[in-house]
PDB file of C-alpha atoms in Angstrom:
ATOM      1  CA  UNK A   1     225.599 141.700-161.173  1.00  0.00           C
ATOM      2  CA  UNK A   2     223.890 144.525-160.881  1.00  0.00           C
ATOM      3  CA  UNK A   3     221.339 144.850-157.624  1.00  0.00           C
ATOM      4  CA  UNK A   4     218.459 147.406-156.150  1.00  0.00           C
ATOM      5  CA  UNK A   5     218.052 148.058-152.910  1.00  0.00           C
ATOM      6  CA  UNK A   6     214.724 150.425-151.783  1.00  0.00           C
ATOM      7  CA  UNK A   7     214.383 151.473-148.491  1.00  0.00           C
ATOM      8  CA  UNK A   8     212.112 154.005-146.519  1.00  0.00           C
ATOM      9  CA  UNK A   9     208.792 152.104-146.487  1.00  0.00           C
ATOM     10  CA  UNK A  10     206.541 151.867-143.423  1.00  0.00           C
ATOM     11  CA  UNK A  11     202.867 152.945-142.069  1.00  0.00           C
ATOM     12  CA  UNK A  12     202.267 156.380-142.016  1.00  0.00           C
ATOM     13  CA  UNK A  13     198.935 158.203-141.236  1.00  0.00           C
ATOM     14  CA  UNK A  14     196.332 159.453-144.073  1.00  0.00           C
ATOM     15  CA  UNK A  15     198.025 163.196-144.932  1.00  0.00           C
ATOM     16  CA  UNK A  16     201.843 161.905-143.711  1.00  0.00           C
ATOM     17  CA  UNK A  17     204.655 161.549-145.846  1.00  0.00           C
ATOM     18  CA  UNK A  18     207.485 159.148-146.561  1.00  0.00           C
ATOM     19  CA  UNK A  19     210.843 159.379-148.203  1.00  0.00           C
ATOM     20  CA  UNK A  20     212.035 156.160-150.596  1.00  0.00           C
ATOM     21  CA  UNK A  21     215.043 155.511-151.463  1.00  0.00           C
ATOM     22  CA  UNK A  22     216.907 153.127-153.761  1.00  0.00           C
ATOM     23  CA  UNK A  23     220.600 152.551-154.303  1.00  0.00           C
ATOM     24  CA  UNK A  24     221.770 150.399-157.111  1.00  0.00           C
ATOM     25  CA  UNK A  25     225.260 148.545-156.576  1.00  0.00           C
ATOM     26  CA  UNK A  26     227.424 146.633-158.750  1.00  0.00           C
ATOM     27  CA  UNK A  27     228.863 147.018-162.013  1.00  0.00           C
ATOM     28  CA  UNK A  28     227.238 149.659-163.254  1.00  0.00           C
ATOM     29  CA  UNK A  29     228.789 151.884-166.456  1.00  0.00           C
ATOM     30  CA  UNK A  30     225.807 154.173-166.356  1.00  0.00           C
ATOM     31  CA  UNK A  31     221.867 154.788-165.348  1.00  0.00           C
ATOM     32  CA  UNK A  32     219.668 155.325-168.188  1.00  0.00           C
ATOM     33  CA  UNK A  33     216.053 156.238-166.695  1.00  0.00           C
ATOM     34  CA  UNK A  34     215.143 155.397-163.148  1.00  0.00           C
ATOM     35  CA  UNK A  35     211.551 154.813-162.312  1.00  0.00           C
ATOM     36  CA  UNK A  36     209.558 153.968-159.304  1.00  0.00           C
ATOM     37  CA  UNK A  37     206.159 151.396-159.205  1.00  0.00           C
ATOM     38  CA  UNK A  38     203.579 150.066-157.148  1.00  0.00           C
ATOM     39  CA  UNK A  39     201.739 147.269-156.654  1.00  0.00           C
ATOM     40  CA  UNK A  40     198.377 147.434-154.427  1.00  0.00           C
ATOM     41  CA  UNK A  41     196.523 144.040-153.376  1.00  0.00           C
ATOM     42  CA  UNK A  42     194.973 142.516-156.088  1.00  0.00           C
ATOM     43  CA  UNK A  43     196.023 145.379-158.267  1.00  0.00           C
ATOM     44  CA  UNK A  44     198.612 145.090-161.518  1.00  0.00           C
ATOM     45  CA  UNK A  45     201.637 147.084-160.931  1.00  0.00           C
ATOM     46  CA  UNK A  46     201.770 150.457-162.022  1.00  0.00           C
ATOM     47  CA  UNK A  47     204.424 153.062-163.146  1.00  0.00           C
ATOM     48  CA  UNK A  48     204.428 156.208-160.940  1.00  0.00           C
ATOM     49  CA  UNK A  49     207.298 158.076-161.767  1.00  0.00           C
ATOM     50  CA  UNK A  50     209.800 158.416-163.906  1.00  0.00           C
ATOM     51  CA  UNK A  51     213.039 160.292-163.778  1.00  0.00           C
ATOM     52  CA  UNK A  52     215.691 160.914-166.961  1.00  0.00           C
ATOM     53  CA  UNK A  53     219.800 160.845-166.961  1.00  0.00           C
ATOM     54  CA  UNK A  54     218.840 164.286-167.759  1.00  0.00           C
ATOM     55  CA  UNK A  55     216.572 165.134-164.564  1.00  0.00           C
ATOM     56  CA  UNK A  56     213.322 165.123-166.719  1.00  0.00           C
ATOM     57  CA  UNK A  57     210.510 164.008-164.954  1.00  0.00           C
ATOM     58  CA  UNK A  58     206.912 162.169-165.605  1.00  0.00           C
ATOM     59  CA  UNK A  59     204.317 161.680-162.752  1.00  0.00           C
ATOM     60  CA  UNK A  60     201.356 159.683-162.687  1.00  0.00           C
ATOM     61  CA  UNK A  61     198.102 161.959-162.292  1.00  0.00           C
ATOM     62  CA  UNK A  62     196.895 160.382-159.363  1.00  0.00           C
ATOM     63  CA  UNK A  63     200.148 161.807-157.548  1.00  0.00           C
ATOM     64  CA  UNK A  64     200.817 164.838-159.612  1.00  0.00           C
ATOM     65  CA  UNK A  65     201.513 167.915-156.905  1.00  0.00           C
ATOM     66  CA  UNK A  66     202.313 164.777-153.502  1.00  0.00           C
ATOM     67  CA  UNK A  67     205.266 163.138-155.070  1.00  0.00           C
ATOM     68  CA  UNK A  68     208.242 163.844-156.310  1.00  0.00           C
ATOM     69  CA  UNK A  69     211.124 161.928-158.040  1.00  0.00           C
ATOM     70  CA  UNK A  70     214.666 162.463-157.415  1.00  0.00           C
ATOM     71  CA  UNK A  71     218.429 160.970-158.433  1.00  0.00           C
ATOM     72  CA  UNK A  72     221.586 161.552-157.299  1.00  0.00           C
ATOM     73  CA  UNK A  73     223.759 160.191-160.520  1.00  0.00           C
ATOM     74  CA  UNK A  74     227.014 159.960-158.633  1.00  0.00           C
ATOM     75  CA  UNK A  75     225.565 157.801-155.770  1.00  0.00           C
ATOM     76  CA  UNK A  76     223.782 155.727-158.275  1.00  0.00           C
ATOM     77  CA  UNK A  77     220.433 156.632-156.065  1.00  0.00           C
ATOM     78  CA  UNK A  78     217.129 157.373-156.744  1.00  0.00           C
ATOM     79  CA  UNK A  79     214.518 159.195-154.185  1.00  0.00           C
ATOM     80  CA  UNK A  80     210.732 159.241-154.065  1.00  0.00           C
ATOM     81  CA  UNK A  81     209.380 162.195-151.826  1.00  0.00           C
ATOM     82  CA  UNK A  82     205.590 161.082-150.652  1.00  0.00           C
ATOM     83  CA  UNK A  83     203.744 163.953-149.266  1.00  0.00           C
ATOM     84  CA  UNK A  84     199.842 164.200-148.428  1.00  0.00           C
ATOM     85  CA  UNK A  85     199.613 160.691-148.715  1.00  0.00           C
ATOM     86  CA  UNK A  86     195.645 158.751-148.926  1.00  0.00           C
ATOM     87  CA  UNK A  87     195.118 155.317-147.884  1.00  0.00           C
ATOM     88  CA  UNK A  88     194.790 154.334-151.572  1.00  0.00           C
ATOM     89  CA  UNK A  89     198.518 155.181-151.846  1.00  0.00           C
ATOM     90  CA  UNK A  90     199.012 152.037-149.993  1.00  0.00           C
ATOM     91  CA  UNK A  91     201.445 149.529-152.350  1.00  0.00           C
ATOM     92  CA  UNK A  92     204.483 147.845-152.217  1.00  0.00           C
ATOM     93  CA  UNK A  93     206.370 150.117-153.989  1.00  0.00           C
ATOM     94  CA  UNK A  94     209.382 148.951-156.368  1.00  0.00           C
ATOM     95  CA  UNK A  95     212.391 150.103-157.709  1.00  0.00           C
ATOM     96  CA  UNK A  96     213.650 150.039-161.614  1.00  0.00           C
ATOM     97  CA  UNK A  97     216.048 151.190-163.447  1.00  0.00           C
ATOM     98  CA  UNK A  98     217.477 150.134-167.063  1.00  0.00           C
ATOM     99  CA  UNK A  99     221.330 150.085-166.830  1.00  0.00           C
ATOM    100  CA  UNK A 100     223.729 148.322-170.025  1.00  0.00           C
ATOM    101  CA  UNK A 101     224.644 145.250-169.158  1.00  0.00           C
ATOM    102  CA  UNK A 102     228.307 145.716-170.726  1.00  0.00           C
ATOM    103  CA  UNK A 103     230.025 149.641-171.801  1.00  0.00           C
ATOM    104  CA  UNK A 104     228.209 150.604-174.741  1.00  0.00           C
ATOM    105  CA  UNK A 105     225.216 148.010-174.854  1.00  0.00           C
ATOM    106  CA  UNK A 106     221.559 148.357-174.623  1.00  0.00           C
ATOM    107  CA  UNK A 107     220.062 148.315-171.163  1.00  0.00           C
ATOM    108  CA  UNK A 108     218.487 145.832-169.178  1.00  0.00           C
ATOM    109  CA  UNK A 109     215.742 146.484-166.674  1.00  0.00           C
ATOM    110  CA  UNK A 110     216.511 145.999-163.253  1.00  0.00           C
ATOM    111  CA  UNK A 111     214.402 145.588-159.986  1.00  0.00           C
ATOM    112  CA  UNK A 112     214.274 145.894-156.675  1.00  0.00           C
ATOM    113  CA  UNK A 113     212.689 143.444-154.167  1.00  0.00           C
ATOM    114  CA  UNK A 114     209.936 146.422-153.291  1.00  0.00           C
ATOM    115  CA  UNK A 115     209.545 148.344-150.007  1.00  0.00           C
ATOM    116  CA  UNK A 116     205.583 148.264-148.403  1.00  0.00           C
ATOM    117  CA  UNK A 117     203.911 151.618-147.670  1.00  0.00           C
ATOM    118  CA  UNK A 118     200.549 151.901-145.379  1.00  0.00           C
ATOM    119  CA  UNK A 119     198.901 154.579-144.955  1.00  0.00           C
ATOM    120  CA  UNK A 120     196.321 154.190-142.608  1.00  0.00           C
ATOM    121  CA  UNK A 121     195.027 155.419-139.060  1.00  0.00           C
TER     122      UNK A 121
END
């Protein structure tokens, strides 16, 4: 089994910032892309960030020039930097990544169990 684990979350005030992080475990052959989500009250869930094998990256607009998306391949880890962040950044912020399930299959997505950011004063 493969499992997700974010970490980092918390209240911060309007123009703080916050570091996720999320380390996958188990038996893992490789990463394929890495990603990061949130989900505000009442709100569907929403990609934010995306990060490649490869390093390439793809931000939402709303958090183009605050964010940034990280990995570090050989801990199996993925980072979200949060700077300058607004109340309406306030989610619970998930995890995903799509790893094979076996050497040499296609990949599965995988989640974590989401980390809650506040940003308020």
């Amino acid at each position: 089994q493969v499992q997700l684990v974010e970490s980092g979350g918390g209240l911060v005030q309007p123009g703080g910032s916050l570091r996720l992080s999320c380390a996958a475990s188990g038996r893992i052959f490789s990463i394929n892309s890495m990603s990061w989500y949130r989900q505000a009250p009442g709100k569907e869930r929403e990609l934010v960030a995306t990060i490649t094998t490869g390093g390439s990256t793809k931000l939402v607009d709303s958090v183009k020039g605050r964010f940034t998306i990280s990995r570090d391949n050989a801990k199996n880890m993925v980072y979200l930097q949060m700077n300058s962040l607004k109340p309406e950044d306030t989610a619970v912020y998930y995890c995903n990544a799509y790893i094979p399930r076996y050497l040499g299959s296609s990949s599965v997505a995988y989640w974590g169990q989401g980390t809650q950011v506040t940003v308020s004063s």
